[in-house]
Amino acid sequence: MSKYQIKKLQDPSDKTALEKKHVPYFVDVPDKVKKGEYFKVTLRMGKEIEHPMEEGHYIQFVALYADYFQLARADFNPEAKAEVTFNVKLEEPATLRAFESCNLHGQWESSHEITVE
Ligand SMILES: [Fe+2]
């Protein structure tokens, strides 16, 4: 894998331990929203395994994008839990993409399709 490649979940039916604690998890995010109305996007790192938050190994940030447009971002110190809720709105359908960075294990991405009515 290239140094500059973003890591993603490879096989949903056979997740590695690294994937279980690094792939950003969209918690109860709707598939469909109303145009221009705020909705909540909760991101947790990770899903099956909570990522450690300690000196030397922690989630540094998570950023939320609509396609390639940044909507919001949260920075973490080891004292914080690697979870955040953003309130965002969309004017048109988009792929929500979450990027997170672990200081030891690099950058990870996951996505969630949203339709707008
Ligand atoms: Fe990590």
CSV table of N, CA and C and ligand atoms in Angstrom, one decimal:
chain,number,residue,atom,x,y,z
A,1,MET,N,0.8,-1.2,0.0
A,1,MET,CA,0.0,0.0,0.0
A,1,MET,C,0.9,1.3,0.0
A,2,SER,N,0.5,2.2,-0.8
A,2,SER,CA,1.2,3.5,-0.9
A,2,SER,C,1.2,4.2,0.5
A,3,LYS,N,2.2,4.9,0.8
A,3,LYS,CA,2.2,5.7,2.0
A,3,LYS,C,1.1,6.7,2.1
A,4,TYR,N,0.7,7.1,0.9
A,4,TYR,CA,-0.3,8.2,0.9
A,4,TYR,C,-1.8,7.7,0.6
A,5,GLN,N,-2.0,6.4,0.7
A,5,GLN,CA,-3.3,5.9,0.5
A,5,GLN,C,-4.1,5.9,1.8
A,6,ILE,N,-5.3,6.3,1.7
A,6,ILE,CA,-6.2,6.3,2.9
A,6,ILE,C,-6.7,4.9,3.1
A,7,LYS,N,-6.7,4.5,4.4
A,7,LYS,CA,-7.1,3.1,4.7
A,7,LYS,C,-8.7,3.0,4.8
A,8,LYS,N,-9.2,2.0,4.3
A,8,LYS,CA,-10.7,1.8,4.3
A,8,LYS,C,-11.0,0.3,4.7
A,9,LEU,N,-12.2,0.1,5.1
A,9,LEU,CA,-12.6,-1.3,5.4
A,9,LEU,C,-12.5,-2.1,4.2
A,10,GLN,N,-11.8,-3.2,4.3
A,10,GLN,CA,-11.6,-4.1,3.1
A,10,GLN,C,-12.8,-5.1,2.9
A,11,ASP,N,-13.0,-5.9,3.9
A,11,ASP,CA,-14.0,-6.9,3.8
A,11,ASP,C,-14.9,-6.9,5.0
A,12,PRO,N,-16.2,-6.4,4.9
A,12,PRO,CA,-17.1,-6.2,6.0
A,12,PRO,C,-17.3,-7.5,6.8
A,13,SER,N,-17.2,-8.6,6.1
A,13,SER,CA,-17.5,-9.9,6.8
A,13,SER,C,-16.2,-10.5,7.5
A,14,ASP,N,-15.1,-9.8,7.3
A,14,ASP,CA,-13.9,-10.3,7.9
A,14,ASP,C,-13.0,-9.1,8.3
A,15,LYS,N,-13.4,-8.4,9.3
A,15,LYS,CA,-12.7,-7.2,9.7
A,15,LYS,C,-11.5,-7.5,10.6
A,16,THR,N,-10.4,-6.7,10.3
A,16,THR,CA,-9.2,-6.9,11.1
A,16,THR,C,-9.4,-6.1,12.4
A,17,ALA,N,-8.6,-6.4,13.4
A,17,ALA,CA,-8.6,-5.6,14.6
A,17,ALA,C,-8.4,-4.1,14.4
A,18,LEU,N,-7.5,-3.8,13.5
A,18,LEU,CA,-7.2,-2.4,13.2
A,18,LEU,C,-8.4,-1.7,12.6
A,19,GLU,N,-9.1,-2.5,11.7
A,19,GLU,CA,-10.3,-1.9,11.1
A,19,GLU,C,-11.4,-1.6,12.1
A,20,LYS,N,-11.5,-2.6,13.1
A,20,LYS,CA,-12.6,-2.5,14.1
A,20,LYS,C,-12.4,-1.3,15.0
A,21,LYS,N,-11.2,-0.8,15.2
A,21,LYS,CA,-11.0,0.4,16.0
A,21,LYS,C,-10.7,1.7,15.3
A,22,HIS,N,-10.5,1.6,14.0
A,22,HIS,CA,-10.1,2.8,13.3
A,22,HIS,C,-11.1,3.3,12.3
A,23,VAL,N,-11.8,2.5,11.6
A,23,VAL,CA,-12.8,2.9,10.6
A,23,VAL,C,-13.9,3.8,11.3
A,24,PRO,N,-14.0,5.0,10.9
A,24,PRO,CA,-15.0,5.9,11.5
A,24,PRO,C,-16.4,5.2,11.4
A,25,TYR,N,-17.2,5.2,12.5
A,25,TYR,CA,-18.5,4.6,12.5
A,25,TYR,C,-19.6,5.7,12.5
A,26,PHE,N,-20.4,5.7,11.5
A,26,PHE,CA,-21.6,6.6,11.5
A,26,PHE,C,-22.7,6.1,12.4
A,27,VAL,N,-22.9,6.7,13.5
A,27,VAL,CA,-23.8,6.1,14.5
A,27,VAL,C,-25.2,6.7,14.2
A,28,ASP,N,-26.2,5.8,13.9
A,28,ASP,CA,-27.6,6.2,13.7
A,28,ASP,C,-27.7,7.4,12.8
A,29,VAL,N,-27.0,7.5,11.7
A,29,VAL,CA,-27.1,8.6,10.8
A,29,VAL,C,-28.2,8.3,9.8
A,30,PRO,N,-29.1,9.2,9.5
A,30,PRO,CA,-30.2,8.9,8.6
A,30,PRO,C,-29.7,8.7,7.1
A,31,ASP,N,-30.5,7.9,6.3
A,31,ASP,CA,-30.2,7.8,4.9
A,31,ASP,C,-30.8,8.9,4.1
A,32,LYS,N,-31.8,9.5,4.7
A,32,LYS,CA,-32.6,10.5,3.9
A,32,LYS,C,-32.8,11.7,4.9
A,33,VAL,N,-32.6,12.9,4.4
A,33,VAL,CA,-32.8,14.1,5.2
A,33,VAL,C,-33.6,15.1,4.4
A,34,LYS,N,-34.1,16.1,5.1
A,34,LYS,CA,-34.9,17.2,4.4
A,34,LYS,C,-33.9,18.3,4.0
A,35,LYS,N,-34.0,18.8,2.8
A,35,LYS,CA,-33.2,19.9,2.3
A,35,LYS,C,-33.1,21.0,3.3
A,36,GLY,N,-31.8,21.4,3.6
A,36,GLY,CA,-31.6,22.6,4.4
A,36,GLY,C,-31.9,22.4,5.9
A,37,GLU,N,-32.3,21.3,6.3
A,37,GLU,CA,-32.7,21.1,7.8
A,37,GLU,C,-31.5,20.3,8.5
A,38,TYR,N,-31.2,20.8,9.6
A,38,TYR,CA,-30.1,20.2,10.4
A,38,TYR,C,-30.4,18.8,10.8
A,39,PHE,N,-29.4,18.0,10.7
A,39,PHE,CA,-29.5,16.6,11.3
A,39,PHE,C,-28.2,16.3,11.9
A,40,LYS,N,-28.2,15.3,12.8
A,40,LYS,CA,-27.0,14.9,13.6
A,40,LYS,C,-26.2,13.9,12.9
A,41,VAL,N,-24.9,14.1,12.9
A,41,VAL,CA,-24.0,13.1,12.4
A,41,VAL,C,-23.0,12.8,13.6
A,42,THR,N,-23.2,11.6,14.2
A,42,THR,CA,-22.3,11.2,15.3
A,42,THR,C,-21.3,10.2,14.7
A,43,LEU,N,-20.0,10.5,15.0
A,43,LEU,CA,-18.9,9.7,14.5
A,43,LEU,C,-18.2,9.1,15.7
A,44,ARG,N,-18.0,7.8,15.7
A,44,ARG,CA,-17.3,7.2,16.8
A,44,ARG,C,-16.1,6.3,16.2
A,45,MET,N,-15.0,6.4,16.9
A,45,MET,CA,-13.8,5.6,16.5
A,45,MET,C,-13.5,4.6,17.6
A,46,GLY,N,-13.6,3.3,17.3
A,46,GLY,CA,-14.2,2.7,16.1
A,46,GLY,C,-15.6,2.2,16.4
A,47,LYS,N,-15.9,1.1,15.7
A,47,LYS,CA,-17.2,0.5,15.9
A,47,LYS,C,-17.2,-0.7,16.9
A,48,GLU,N,-16.6,-1.8,16.6
A,48,GLU,CA,-16.6,-2.9,17.5
A,48,GLU,C,-15.6,-2.8,18.6
A,49,ILE,N,-14.6,-2.0,18.4
A,49,ILE,CA,-13.6,-1.8,19.5
A,49,ILE,C,-13.3,-0.3,19.6
A,50,GLU,N,-13.4,0.2,20.9
A,50,GLU,CA,-13.2,1.6,21.1
A,50,GLU,C,-11.7,1.8,21.0
A,51,HIS,N,-11.4,2.9,20.2
A,51,HIS,CA,-9.9,3.1,20.0
A,51,HIS,C,-9.3,3.7,21.3
A,52,PRO,N,-8.1,3.3,21.7
A,52,PRO,CA,-7.5,3.8,22.9
A,52,PRO,C,-7.3,5.4,22.8
A,53,MET,N,-7.4,6.0,23.9
A,53,MET,CA,-7.1,7.5,23.9
A,53,MET,C,-6.1,7.6,25.1
A,54,GLU,N,-4.8,7.5,24.8
A,54,GLU,CA,-3.8,7.7,25.8
A,54,GLU,C,-2.5,8.3,25.1
A,55,GLU,N,-1.7,8.9,26.0
A,55,GLU,CA,-0.5,9.4,25.5
A,55,GLU,C,0.3,8.4,24.6
A,56,GLY,N,0.7,8.8,23.5
A,56,GLY,CA,1.4,7.8,22.6
A,56,GLY,C,0.5,7.1,21.6
A,57,HIS,N,-0.8,7.1,21.9
A,57,HIS,CA,-1.7,6.4,20.9
A,57,HIS,C,-3.1,6.9,21.1
A,58,TYR,N,-3.5,7.8,20.1
A,58,TYR,CA,-4.8,8.4,20.2
A,58,TYR,C,-5.3,8.8,18.8
A,59,ILE,N,-6.6,9.1,18.7
A,59,ILE,CA,-7.2,9.7,17.5
A,59,ILE,C,-6.9,11.2,17.6
A,60,GLN,N,-6.3,11.7,16.5
A,60,GLN,CA,-5.9,13.1,16.5
A,60,GLN,C,-7.1,14.0,16.1
A,61,PHE,N,-7.8,13.5,15.1
A,61,PHE,CA,-9.0,14.3,14.6
A,61,PHE,C,-9.9,13.5,13.7
A,62,VAL,N,-11.1,14.0,13.6
A,62,VAL,CA,-12.0,13.4,12.6
A,62,VAL,C,-12.6,14.6,11.8
A,63,ALA,N,-12.7,14.5,10.5
A,63,ALA,CA,-13.2,15.5,9.7
A,63,ALA,C,-14.4,14.9,8.8
A,64,LEU,N,-15.4,15.7,8.7
A,64,LEU,CA,-16.6,15.2,8.0
A,64,LEU,C,-16.8,16.0,6.7
A,65,TYR,N,-16.9,15.3,5.6
A,65,TYR,CA,-17.0,15.9,4.3
A,65,TYR,C,-18.4,15.5,3.6
A,66,ALA,N,-18.9,16.4,2.8
A,66,ALA,CA,-19.9,16.1,1.8
A,66,ALA,C,-19.2,16.0,0.5
A,67,ASP,N,-19.1,14.8,0.0
A,67,ASP,CA,-18.2,14.6,-1.1
A,67,ASP,C,-16.8,15.1,-0.8
A,68,TYR,N,-16.3,16.1,-1.5
A,68,TYR,CA,-15.0,16.6,-1.1
A,68,TYR,C,-15.0,18.0,-0.5
A,69,PHE,N,-16.2,18.4,0.1
A,69,PHE,CA,-16.3,19.7,0.7
A,69,PHE,C,-16.4,19.4,2.2
A,70,GLN,N,-15.5,20.1,2.9
A,70,GLN,CA,-15.4,19.9,4.4
A,70,GLN,C,-16.6,20.6,5.1
A,71,LEU,N,-17.3,19.8,5.9
A,71,LEU,CA,-18.5,20.3,6.7
A,71,LEU,C,-18.0,20.7,8.1
A,72,ALA,N,-17.2,19.8,8.7
A,72,ALA,CA,-16.9,20.0,10.1
A,72,ALA,C,-15.7,19.2,10.4
A,73,ARG,N,-15.1,19.5,11.6
A,73,ARG,CA,-13.9,18.8,12.0
A,73,ARG,C,-13.8,18.9,13.5
A,74,ALA,N,-13.3,17.8,14.1
A,74,ALA,CA,-13.0,17.9,15.6
A,74,ALA,C,-11.6,17.4,15.8
A,75,ASP,N,-10.9,18.1,16.7
A,75,ASP,CA,-9.6,17.7,17.1
A,75,ASP,C,-9.7,17.1,18.5
A,76,PHE,N,-8.9,16.1,18.8
A,76,PHE,CA,-8.9,15.4,20.1
A,76,PHE,C,-7.5,15.4,20.7
A,77,ASN,N,-7.5,15.5,22.0
A,77,ASN,CA,-6.4,15.1,22.8
A,77,ASN,C,-6.7,13.8,23.5
A,78,PRO,N,-5.7,13.1,24.1
A,78,PRO,CA,-5.9,11.8,24.7
A,78,PRO,C,-6.9,11.9,25.8
A,79,GLU,N,-7.2,13.0,26.4
A,79,GLU,CA,-8.2,13.1,27.5
A,79,GLU,C,-9.6,13.0,27.0
A,80,ALA,N,-9.8,13.2,25.7
A,80,ALA,CA,-11.2,13.2,25.1
A,80,ALA,C,-11.5,11.8,24.6
A,81,LYS,N,-12.8,11.5,24.6
A,81,LYS,CA,-13.3,10.3,23.9
A,81,LYS,C,-13.4,10.5,22.4
A,82,ALA,N,-13.0,9.5,21.7
A,82,ALA,CA,-12.9,9.7,20.2
A,82,ALA,C,-14.3,9.5,19.6
A,83,GLU,N,-15.2,10.5,20.0
A,83,GLU,CA,-16.6,10.5,19.5
A,83,GLU,C,-17.0,11.9,19.4
A,84,VAL,N,-17.8,12.3,18.4
A,84,VAL,CA,-18.3,13.6,18.3
A,84,VAL,C,-19.6,13.6,17.5
A,85,THR,N,-20.5,14.6,17.8
A,85,THR,CA,-21.7,14.8,17.1
A,85,THR,C,-21.7,16.1,16.4
A,86,PHE,N,-21.9,16.2,15.1
A,86,PHE,CA,-22.0,17.4,14.4
A,86,PHE,C,-23.5,17.6,14.0
A,87,ASN,N,-23.9,18.8,13.9
A,87,ASN,CA,-25.2,19.2,13.3
A,87,ASN,C,-24.9,19.8,12.0
A,88,VAL,N,-25.4,19.2,10.9
A,88,VAL,CA,-25.1,19.7,9.6
A,88,VAL,C,-26.4,19.7,8.7
A,89,LYS,N,-26.3,20.4,7.6
A,89,LYS,CA,-27.4,20.4,6.7
A,89,LYS,C,-26.9,20.2,5.3
A,90,LEU,N,-27.7,19.7,4.4
A,90,LEU,CA,-27.4,19.5,3.0
A,90,LEU,C,-28.4,20.1,2.1
A,91,GLU,N,-28.0,20.6,1.0
A,91,GLU,CA,-28.9,21.2,0.0
A,91,GLU,C,-29.1,20.2,-1.1
A,92,GLU,N,-28.3,19.2,-1.2
A,92,GLU,CA,-28.5,18.2,-2.3
A,92,GLU,C,-27.8,16.9,-1.8
A,93,PRO,N,-28.2,15.8,-2.5
A,93,PRO,CA,-27.6,14.5,-2.1
A,93,PRO,C,-26.1,14.5,-2.1
A,94,ALA,N,-25.5,13.8,-1.2
A,94,ALA,CA,-24.1,13.7,-1.1
A,94,ALA,C,-23.6,12.4,-0.4
A,95,THR,N,-22.4,12.1,-0.7
A,95,THR,CA,-21.7,11.1,0.1
A,95,THR,C,-21.0,11.7,1.3
A,96,LEU,N,-21.5,11.4,2.5
A,96,LEU,CA,-20.8,11.9,3.7
A,96,LEU,C,-19.6,11.0,3.8
A,97,ARG,N,-18.4,11.7,4.0
A,97,ARG,CA,-17.2,10.9,4.2
A,97,ARG,C,-16.5,11.4,5.5
A,98,ALA,N,-16.1,10.5,6.2
A,98,ALA,CA,-15.4,10.8,7.5
A,98,ALA,C,-14.0,10.3,7.4
A,99,PHE,N,-13.1,11.2,7.7
A,99,PHE,CA,-11.6,10.9,7.8
A,99,PHE,C,-11.2,11.0,9.2
A,100,GLU,N,-10.5,10.0,9.6
A,100,GLU,CA,-9.9,10.2,10.9
A,100,GLU,C,-8.4,9.9,10.8
A,101,SER,N,-7.6,10.4,11.8
A,101,SER,CA,-6.2,10.2,11.8
A,101,SER,C,-5.8,9.7,13.2
A,102,CYS,N,-5.1,8.5,13.2
A,102,CYS,CA,-4.5,8.0,14.4
A,102,CYS,C,-3.0,8.3,14.4
A,103,ASN,N,-2.5,8.7,15.5
A,103,ASN,CA,-1.1,9.1,15.4
A,103,ASN,C,-0.1,7.9,15.1
A,104,LEU,N,-0.6,6.7,15.4
A,104,LEU,CA,0.2,5.5,15.1
A,104,LEU,C,-0.2,4.8,13.8
A,105,HIS,N,-1.5,4.8,13.5
A,105,HIS,CA,-1.9,3.9,12.5
A,105,HIS,C,-2.5,4.6,11.2
A,106,GLY,N,-2.2,5.9,11.1
A,106,GLY,CA,-2.5,6.6,9.9
A,106,GLY,C,-3.9,7.0,9.7
A,107,GLN,N,-4.3,7.3,8.4
A,107,GLN,CA,-5.6,7.9,8.1
A,107,GLN,C,-6.6,6.9,7.6
A,108,TRP,N,-7.8,7.0,8.0
A,108,TRP,CA,-8.8,6.1,7.7
A,108,TRP,C,-10.1,6.8,7.2
A,109,GLU,N,-10.8,6.2,6.3
A,109,GLU,CA,-12.0,6.8,5.8
A,109,GLU,C,-13.2,5.8,5.8
A,110,SER,N,-14.4,6.3,6.0
A,110,SER,CA,-15.6,5.6,5.7
A,110,SER,C,-16.6,6.6,5.2
A,111,SER,N,-17.7,6.0,4.6
A,111,SER,CA,-18.6,6.9,4.0
A,111,SER,C,-20.1,6.4,4.2
A,112,HIS,N,-21.0,7.4,4.0
A,112,HIS,CA,-22.4,7.1,4.2
A,112,HIS,C,-23.2,7.9,3.2
A,113,GLU,N,-24.0,7.2,2.4
A,113,GLU,CA,-24.8,7.9,1.3
A,113,GLU,C,-26.0,8.6,1.9
A,114,ILE,N,-26.3,9.9,1.5
A,114,ILE,CA,-27.4,10.6,2.0
A,114,ILE,C,-28.2,11.1,0.8
A,115,THR,N,-29.5,10.8,0.8
A,115,THR,CA,-30.4,11.4,-0.1
A,115,THR,C,-31.1,12.6,0.5
A,116,VAL,N,-31.5,13.5,-0.3
A,116,VAL,CA,-32.2,14.8,0.2
A,116,VAL,C,-33.5,14.9,-0.5
A,117,GLU,N,-34.6,15.2,0.3
A,117,GLU,CA,-35.9,15.3,-0.2
A,117,GLU,C,-36.4,16.7,0.0
B,1,FE,FE,-4.6,3.5,16.4
